[in-house]
PDB file of C-alpha atoms in Angstrom:
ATOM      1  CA  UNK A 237     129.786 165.067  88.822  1.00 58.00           C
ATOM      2  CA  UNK A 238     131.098 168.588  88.857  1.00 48.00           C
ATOM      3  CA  UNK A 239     129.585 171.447  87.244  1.00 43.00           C
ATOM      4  CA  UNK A 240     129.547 175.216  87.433  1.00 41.00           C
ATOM      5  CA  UNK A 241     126.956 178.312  87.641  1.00 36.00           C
ATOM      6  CA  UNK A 242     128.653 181.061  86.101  1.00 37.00           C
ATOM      7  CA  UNK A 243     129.075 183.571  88.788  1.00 33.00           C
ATOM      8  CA  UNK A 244     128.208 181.318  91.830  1.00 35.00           C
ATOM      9  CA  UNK A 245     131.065 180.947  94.300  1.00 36.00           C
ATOM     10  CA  UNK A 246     130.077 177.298  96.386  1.00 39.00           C
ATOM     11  CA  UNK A 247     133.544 176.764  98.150  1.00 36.00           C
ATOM     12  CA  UNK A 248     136.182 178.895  98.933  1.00 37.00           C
ATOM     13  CA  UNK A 249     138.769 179.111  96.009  1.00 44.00           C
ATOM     14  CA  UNK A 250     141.525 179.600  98.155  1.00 65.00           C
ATOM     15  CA  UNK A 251     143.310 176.169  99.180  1.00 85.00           C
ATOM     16  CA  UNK A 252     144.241 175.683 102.970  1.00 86.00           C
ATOM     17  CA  UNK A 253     147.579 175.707 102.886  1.00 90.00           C
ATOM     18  CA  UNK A 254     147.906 174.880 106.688  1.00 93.00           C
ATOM     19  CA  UNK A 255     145.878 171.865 106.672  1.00 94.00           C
ATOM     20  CA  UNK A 256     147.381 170.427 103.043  1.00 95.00           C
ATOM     21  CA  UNK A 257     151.096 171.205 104.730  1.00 96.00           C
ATOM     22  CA  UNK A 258     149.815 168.885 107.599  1.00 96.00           C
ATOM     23  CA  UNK A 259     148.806 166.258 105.593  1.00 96.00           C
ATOM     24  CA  UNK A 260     151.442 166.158 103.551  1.00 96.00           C
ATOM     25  CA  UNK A 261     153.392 165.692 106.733  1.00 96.00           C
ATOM     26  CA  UNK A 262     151.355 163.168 107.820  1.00 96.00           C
ATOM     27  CA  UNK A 263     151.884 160.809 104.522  1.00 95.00           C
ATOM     28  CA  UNK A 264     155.296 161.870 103.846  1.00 92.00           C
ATOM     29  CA  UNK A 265     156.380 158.245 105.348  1.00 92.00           C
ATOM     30  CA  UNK A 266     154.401 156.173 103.063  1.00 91.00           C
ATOM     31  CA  UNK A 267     156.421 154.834 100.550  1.00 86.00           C
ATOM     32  CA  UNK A 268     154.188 153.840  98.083  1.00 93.00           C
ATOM     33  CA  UNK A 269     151.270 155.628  96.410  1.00 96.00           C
ATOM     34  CA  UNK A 270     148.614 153.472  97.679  1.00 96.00           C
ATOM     35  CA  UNK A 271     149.555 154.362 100.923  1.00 96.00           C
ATOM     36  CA  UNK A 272     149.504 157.569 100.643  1.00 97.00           C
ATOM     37  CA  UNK A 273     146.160 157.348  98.509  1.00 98.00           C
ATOM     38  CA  UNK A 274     144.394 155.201 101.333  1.00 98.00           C
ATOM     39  CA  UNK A 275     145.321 157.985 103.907  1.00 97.00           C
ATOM     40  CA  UNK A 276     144.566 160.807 102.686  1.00 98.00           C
ATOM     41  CA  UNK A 277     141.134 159.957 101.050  1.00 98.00           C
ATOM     42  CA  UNK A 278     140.382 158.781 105.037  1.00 98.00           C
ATOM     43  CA  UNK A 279     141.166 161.778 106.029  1.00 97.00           C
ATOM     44  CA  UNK A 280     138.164 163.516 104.713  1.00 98.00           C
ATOM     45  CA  UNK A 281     135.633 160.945 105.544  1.00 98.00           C
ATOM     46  CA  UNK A 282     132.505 163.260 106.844  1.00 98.00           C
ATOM     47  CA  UNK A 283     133.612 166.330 105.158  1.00 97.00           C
ATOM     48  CA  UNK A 284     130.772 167.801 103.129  1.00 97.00           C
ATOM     49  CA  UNK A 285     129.074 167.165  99.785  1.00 97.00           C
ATOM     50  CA  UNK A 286     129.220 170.299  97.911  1.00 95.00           C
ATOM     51  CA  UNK A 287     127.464 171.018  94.033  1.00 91.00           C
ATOM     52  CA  UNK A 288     128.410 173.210  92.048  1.00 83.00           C
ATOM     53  CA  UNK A 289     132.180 173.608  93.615  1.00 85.00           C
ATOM     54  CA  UNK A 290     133.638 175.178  90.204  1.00 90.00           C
ATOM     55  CA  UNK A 291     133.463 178.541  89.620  1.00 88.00           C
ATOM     56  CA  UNK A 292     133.178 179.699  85.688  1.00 90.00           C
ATOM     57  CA  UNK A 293     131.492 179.344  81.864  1.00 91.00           C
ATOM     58  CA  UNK A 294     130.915 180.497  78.720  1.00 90.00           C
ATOM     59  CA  UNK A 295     130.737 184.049  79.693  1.00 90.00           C
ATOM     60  CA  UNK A 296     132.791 184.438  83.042  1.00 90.00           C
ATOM     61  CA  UNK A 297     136.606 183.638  84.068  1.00 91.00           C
ATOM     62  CA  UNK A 298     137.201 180.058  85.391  1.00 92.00           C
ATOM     63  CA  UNK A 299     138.337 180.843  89.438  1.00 90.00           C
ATOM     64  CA  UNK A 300     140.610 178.335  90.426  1.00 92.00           C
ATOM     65  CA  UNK A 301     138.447 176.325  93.271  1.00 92.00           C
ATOM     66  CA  UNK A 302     140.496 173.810  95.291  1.00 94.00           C
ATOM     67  CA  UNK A 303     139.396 173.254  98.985  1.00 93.00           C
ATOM     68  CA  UNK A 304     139.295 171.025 101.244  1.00 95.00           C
ATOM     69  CA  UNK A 305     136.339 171.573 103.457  1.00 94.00           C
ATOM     70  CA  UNK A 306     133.952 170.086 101.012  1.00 95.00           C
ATOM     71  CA  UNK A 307     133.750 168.120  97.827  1.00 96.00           C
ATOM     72  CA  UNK A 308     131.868 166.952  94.797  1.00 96.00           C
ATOM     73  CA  UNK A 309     132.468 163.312  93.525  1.00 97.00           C
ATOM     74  CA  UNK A 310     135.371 164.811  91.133  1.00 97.00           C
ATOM     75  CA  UNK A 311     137.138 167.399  93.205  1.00 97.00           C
ATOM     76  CA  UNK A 312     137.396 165.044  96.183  1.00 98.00           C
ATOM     77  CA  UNK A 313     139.403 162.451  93.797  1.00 98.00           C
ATOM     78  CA  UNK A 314     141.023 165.334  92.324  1.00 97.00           C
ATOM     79  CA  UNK A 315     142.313 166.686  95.785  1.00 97.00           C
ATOM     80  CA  UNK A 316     143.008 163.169  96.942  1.00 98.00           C
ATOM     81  CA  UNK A 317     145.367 162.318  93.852  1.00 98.00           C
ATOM     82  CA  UNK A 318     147.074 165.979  94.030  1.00 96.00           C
ATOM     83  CA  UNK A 319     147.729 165.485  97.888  1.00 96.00           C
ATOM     84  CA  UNK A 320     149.303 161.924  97.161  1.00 97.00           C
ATOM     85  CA  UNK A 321     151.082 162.692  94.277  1.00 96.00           C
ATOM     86  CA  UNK A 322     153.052 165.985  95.515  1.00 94.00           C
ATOM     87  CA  UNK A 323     154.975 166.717  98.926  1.00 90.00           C
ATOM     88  CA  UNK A 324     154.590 170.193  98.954  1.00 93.00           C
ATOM     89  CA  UNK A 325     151.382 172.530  98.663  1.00 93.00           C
ATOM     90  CA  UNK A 326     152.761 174.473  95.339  1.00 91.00           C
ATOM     91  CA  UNK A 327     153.041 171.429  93.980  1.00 92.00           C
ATOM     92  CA  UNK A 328     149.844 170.281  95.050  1.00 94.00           C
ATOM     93  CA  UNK A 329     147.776 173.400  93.071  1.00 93.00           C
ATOM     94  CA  UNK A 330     150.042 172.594  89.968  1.00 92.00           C
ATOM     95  CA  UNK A 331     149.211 168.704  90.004  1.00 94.00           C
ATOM     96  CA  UNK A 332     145.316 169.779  90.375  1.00 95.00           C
ATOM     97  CA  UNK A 333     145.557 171.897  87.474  1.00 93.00           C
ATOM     98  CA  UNK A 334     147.301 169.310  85.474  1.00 93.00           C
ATOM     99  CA  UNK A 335     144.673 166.979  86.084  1.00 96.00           C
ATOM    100  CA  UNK A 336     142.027 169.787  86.108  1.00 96.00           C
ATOM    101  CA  UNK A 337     142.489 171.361  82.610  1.00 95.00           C
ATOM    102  CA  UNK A 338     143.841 170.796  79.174  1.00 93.00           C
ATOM    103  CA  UNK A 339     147.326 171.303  79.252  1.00 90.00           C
ATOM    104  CA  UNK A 340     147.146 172.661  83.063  1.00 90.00           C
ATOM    105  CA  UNK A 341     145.822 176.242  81.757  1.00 91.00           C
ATOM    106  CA  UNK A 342     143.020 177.803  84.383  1.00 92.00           C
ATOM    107  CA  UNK A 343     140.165 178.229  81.539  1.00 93.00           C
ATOM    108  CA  UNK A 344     136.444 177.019  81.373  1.00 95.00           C
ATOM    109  CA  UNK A 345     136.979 175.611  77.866  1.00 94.00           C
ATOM    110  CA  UNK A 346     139.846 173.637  79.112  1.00 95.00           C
ATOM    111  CA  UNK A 347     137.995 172.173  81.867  1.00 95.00           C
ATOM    112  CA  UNK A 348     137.851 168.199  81.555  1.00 96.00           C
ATOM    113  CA  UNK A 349     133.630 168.735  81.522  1.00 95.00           C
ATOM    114  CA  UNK A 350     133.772 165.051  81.051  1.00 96.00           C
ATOM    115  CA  UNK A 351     135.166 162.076  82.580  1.00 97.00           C
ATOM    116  CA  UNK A 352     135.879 160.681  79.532  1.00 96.00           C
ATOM    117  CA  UNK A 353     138.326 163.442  78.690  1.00 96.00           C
ATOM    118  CA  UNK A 354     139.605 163.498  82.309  1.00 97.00           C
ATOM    119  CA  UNK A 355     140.680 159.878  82.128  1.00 97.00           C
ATOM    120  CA  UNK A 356     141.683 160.544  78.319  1.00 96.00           C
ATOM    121  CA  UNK A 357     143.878 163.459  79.280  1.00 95.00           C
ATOM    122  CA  UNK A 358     145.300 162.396  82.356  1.00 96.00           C
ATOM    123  CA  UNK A 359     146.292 159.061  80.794  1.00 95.00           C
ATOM    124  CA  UNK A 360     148.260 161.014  78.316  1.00 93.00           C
ATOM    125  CA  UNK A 361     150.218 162.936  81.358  1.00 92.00           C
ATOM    126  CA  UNK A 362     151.186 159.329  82.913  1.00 93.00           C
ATOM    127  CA  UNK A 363     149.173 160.125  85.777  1.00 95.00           C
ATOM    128  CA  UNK A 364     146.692 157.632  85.358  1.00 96.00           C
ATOM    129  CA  UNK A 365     146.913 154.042  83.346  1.00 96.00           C
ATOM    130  CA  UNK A 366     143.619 152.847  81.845  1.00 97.00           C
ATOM    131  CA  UNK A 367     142.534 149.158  82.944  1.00 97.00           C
ATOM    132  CA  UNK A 368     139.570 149.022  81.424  1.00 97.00           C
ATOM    133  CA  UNK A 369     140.762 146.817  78.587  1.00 94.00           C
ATOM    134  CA  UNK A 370     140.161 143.001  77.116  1.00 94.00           C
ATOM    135  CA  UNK A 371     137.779 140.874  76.014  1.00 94.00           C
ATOM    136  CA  UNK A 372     135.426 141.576  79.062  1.00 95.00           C
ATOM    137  CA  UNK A 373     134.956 144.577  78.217  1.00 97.00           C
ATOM    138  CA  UNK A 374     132.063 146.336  76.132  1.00 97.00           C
ATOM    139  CA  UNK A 375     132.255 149.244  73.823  1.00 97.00           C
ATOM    140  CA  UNK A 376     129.624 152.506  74.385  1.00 97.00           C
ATOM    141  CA  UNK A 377     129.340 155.093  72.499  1.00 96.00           C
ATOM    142  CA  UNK A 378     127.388 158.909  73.615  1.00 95.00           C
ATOM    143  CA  UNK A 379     126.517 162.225  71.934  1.00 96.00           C
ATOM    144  CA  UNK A 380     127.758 164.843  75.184  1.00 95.00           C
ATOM    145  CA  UNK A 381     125.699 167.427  75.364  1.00 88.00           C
ATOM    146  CA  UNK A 382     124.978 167.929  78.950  1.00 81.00           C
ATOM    147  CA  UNK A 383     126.539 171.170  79.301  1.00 90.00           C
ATOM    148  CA  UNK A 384     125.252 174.617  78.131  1.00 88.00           C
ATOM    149  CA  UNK A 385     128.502 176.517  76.070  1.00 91.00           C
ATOM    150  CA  UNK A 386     129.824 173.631  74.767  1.00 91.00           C
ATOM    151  CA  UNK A 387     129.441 172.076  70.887  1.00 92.00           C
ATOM    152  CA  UNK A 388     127.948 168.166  70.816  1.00 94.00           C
ATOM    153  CA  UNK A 389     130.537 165.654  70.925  1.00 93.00           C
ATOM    154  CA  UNK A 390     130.243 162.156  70.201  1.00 95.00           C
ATOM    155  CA  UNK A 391     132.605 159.946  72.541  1.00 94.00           C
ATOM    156  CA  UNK A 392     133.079 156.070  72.078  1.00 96.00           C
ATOM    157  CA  UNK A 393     134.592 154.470  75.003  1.00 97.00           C
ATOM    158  CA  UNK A 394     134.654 150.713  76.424  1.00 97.00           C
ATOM    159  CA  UNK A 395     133.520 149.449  79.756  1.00 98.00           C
ATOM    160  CA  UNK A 396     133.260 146.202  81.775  1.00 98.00           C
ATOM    161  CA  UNK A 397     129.520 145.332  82.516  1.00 97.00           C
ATOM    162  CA  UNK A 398     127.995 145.531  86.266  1.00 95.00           C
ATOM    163  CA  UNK A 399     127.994 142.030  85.810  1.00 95.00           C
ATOM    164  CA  UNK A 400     131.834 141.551  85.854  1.00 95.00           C
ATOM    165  CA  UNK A 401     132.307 143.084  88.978  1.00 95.00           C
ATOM    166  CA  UNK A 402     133.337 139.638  90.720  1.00 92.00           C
ATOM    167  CA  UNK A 403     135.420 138.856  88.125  1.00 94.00           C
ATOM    168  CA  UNK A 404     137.791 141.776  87.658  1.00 95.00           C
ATOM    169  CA  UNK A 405     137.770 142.775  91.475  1.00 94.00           C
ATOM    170  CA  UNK A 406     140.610 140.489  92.660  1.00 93.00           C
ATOM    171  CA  UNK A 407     142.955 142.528  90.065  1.00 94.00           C
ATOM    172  CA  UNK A 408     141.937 145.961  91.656  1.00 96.00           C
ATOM    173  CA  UNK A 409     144.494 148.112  94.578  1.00 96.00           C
ATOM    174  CA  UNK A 410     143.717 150.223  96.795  1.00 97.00           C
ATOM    175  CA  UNK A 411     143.848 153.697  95.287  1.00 98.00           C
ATOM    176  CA  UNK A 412     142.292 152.825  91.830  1.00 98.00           C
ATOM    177  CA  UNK A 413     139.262 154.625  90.402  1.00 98.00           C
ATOM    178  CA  UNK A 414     135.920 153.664  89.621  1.00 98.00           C
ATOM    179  CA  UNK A 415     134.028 155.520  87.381  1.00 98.00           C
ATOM    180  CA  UNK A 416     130.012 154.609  86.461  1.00 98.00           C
ATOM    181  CA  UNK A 417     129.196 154.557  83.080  1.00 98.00           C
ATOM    182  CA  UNK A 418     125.854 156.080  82.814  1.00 97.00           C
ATOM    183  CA  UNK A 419     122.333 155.002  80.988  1.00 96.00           C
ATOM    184  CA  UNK A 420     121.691 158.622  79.377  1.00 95.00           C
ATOM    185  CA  UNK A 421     122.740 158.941  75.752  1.00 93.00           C
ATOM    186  CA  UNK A 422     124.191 162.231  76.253  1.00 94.00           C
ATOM    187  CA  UNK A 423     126.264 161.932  79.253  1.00 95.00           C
ATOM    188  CA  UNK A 424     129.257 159.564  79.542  1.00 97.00           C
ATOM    189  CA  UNK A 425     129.971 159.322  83.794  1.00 97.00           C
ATOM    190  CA  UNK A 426     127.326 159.753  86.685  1.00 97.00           C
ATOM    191  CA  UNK A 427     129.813 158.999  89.331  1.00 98.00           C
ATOM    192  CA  UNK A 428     133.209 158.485  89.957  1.00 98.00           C
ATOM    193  CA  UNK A 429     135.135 157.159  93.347  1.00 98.00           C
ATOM    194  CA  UNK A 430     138.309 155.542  95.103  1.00 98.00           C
ATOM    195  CA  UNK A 431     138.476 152.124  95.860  1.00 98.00           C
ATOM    196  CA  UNK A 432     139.846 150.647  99.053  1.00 98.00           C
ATOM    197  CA  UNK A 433     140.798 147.025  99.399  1.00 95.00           C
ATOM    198  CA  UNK A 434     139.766 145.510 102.590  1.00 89.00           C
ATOM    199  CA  UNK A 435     140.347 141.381 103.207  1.00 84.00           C
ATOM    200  CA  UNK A 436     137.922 140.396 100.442  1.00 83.00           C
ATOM    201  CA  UNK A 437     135.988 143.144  99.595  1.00 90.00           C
ATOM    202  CA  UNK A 438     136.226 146.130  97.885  1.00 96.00           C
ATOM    203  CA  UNK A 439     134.832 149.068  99.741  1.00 98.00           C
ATOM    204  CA  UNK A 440     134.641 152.887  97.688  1.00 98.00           C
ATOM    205  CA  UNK A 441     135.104 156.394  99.381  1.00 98.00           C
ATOM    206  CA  UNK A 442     133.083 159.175  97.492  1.00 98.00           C
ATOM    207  CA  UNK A 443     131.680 161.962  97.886  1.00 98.00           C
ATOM    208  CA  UNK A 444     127.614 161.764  97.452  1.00 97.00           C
ATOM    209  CA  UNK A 445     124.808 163.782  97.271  1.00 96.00           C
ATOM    210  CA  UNK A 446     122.981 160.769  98.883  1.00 95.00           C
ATOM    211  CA  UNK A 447     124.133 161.364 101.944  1.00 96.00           C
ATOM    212  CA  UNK A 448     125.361 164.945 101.960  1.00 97.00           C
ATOM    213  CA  UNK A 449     129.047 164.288 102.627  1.00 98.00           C
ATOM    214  CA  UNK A 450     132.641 161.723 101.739  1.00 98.00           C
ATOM    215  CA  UNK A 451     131.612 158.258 102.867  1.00 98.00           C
ATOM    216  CA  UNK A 452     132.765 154.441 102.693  1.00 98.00           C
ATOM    217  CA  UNK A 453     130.613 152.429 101.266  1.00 97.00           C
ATOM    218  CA  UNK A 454     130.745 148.307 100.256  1.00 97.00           C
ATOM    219  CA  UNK A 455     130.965 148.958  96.388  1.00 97.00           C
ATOM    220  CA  UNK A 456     128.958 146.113  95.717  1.00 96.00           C
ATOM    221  CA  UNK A 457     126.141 147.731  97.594  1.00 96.00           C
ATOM    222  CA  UNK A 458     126.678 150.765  95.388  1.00 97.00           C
ATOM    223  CA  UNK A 459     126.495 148.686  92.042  1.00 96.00           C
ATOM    224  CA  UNK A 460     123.480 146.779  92.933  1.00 94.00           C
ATOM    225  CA  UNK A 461     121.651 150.044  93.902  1.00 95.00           C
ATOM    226  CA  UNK A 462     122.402 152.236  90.923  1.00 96.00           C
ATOM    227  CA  UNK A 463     121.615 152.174  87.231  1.00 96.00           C
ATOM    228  CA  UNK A 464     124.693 152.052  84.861  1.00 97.00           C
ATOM    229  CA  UNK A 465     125.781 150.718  81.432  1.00 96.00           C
ATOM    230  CA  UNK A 466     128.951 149.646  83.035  1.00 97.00           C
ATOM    231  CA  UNK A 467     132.169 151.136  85.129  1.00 98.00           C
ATOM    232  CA  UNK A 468     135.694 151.510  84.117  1.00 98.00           C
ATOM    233  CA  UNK A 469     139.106 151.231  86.249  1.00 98.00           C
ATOM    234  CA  UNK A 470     141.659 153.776  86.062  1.00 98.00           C
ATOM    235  CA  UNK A 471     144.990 153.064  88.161  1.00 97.00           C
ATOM    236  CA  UNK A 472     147.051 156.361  89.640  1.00 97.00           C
ATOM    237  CA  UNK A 473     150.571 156.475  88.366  1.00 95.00           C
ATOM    238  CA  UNK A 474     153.511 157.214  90.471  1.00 83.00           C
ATOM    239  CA  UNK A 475     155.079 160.450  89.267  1.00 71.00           C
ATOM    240  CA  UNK A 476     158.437 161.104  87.339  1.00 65.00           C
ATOM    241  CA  UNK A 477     161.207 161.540  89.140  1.00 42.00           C
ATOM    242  CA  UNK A 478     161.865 164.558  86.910  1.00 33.00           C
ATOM    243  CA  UNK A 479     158.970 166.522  87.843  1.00 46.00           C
ATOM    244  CA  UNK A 480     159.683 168.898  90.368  1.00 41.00           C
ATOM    245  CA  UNK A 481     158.449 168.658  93.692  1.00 43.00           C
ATOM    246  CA  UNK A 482     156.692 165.618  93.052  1.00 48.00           C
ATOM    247  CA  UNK A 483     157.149 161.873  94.626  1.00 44.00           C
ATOM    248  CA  UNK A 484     160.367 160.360  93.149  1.00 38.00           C
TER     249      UNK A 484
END
């Protein structure tokens, strides 16, 4: 998950625009946003696992961190969605703040700190749609309070059960989200990746600690090695044609 040490720089907080330019180029004949989602989270198979890649808190000025050299689970599907969703590398830093922050303002106490309120928020800006719905489902509920700076919060949200895996995986695309609901009372997500639909089976790209950098890896595998209370499904939306300089 990301976090931040308050006055710790761990990735350069200026964004490449070169080597975003040249992916954008790259994708720019993919029609659709799975396409364009499948590419460019290939791309940066291999690049490094990075903790601690956001720069603020309670006491110092949130630094606007977006690279591309190395990742932490969150940043990497950050950067992946704000690459697909935008054809140009202004829009690109806007889209990542959108999904970043509260309202898209650069502040530490704006900062989706949890996944819950990333997938909340973003849901509300139609860039994400939330299947994690029906009667297969299961409802959790967590007291947050995993980060130092910010008041408790209790957060109710539903999941589907490891279990289900098999039976909600023929409805997932290429380009969807995974996040793992975890087992601690006072944290909501432990991980979070990108799905990639290949014949019949679902493979996930992520950045890990595990293995120190962006890898592929048969989700199964993952679900069967990991504790969780559950995962949820989030689907990227294609942008509106109204906003400006992203895909139409």
């Amino acid at each position: 998950m990301t976090t931040s040490r308050a006055g710790k720089t761990a990735v350069p907080s200026t964004l490449d625009n070169a080597e975003a330019a040249s992916l954008l180029e790259a994708t720019s004949g993919e029609a659709s946003l799975s396409a364009r989602l499948d590419a460019i989270s290939r791309s940066f198979l291999g690049r490094p696992y990075v903790e601690n890649s956001l720069v603020g808190g309670p006491e110092t000025p949130e630094v606007l961190t977006i690279s591309l050299e190395a990742f932490d689970c969150v940043t990497y599907i950050e950067t992946v969605l704000g690459l697909a969703f935008s054809r140009s590398v202004t829009s690109v830093i806007t889209t990542i703040c959108e999904m970043r922050y509260d309202g898209g303002e650069v502040d530490w106490r704006r900062r989706n700190h949890f996944m819950i309120d990333w997938a909340r928020n973003n849901e509300m800006r139609g860039m994400v749609k939330n299947l994690t719905k029906g009667a297969r489902t299961v409802e959790k509920t967590r007291t947050l309070g995993s980060i130092n700076g910010l008041p408790l919060k209790k957060a109710t949200f539903r999941c589907f059960p490891k279990q289900r895996l098999l039976q909600v995986s023929p409805a997932c695309e290429t380009g969807d989200l995974i996040l793992f609901a975890s087992t601690r009372k006072w944290l909501d997500v432990f991980h979070v990746g990108l799905l990639v639909k290949h014949v019949n089976r679902l493979l996930m790209r992520h950045a890990t600690l595990t293995a120190g950098c962006v890898i592929e890896q048969d989700l199964v595998e993952f679900i069967r090695n990991n504790r969780m209370s559950g995962f949820m499904l989030l689907r990227p939306v294609q942008p509106e044609v109204a906003r400006t300089g992203l895909w139409s």
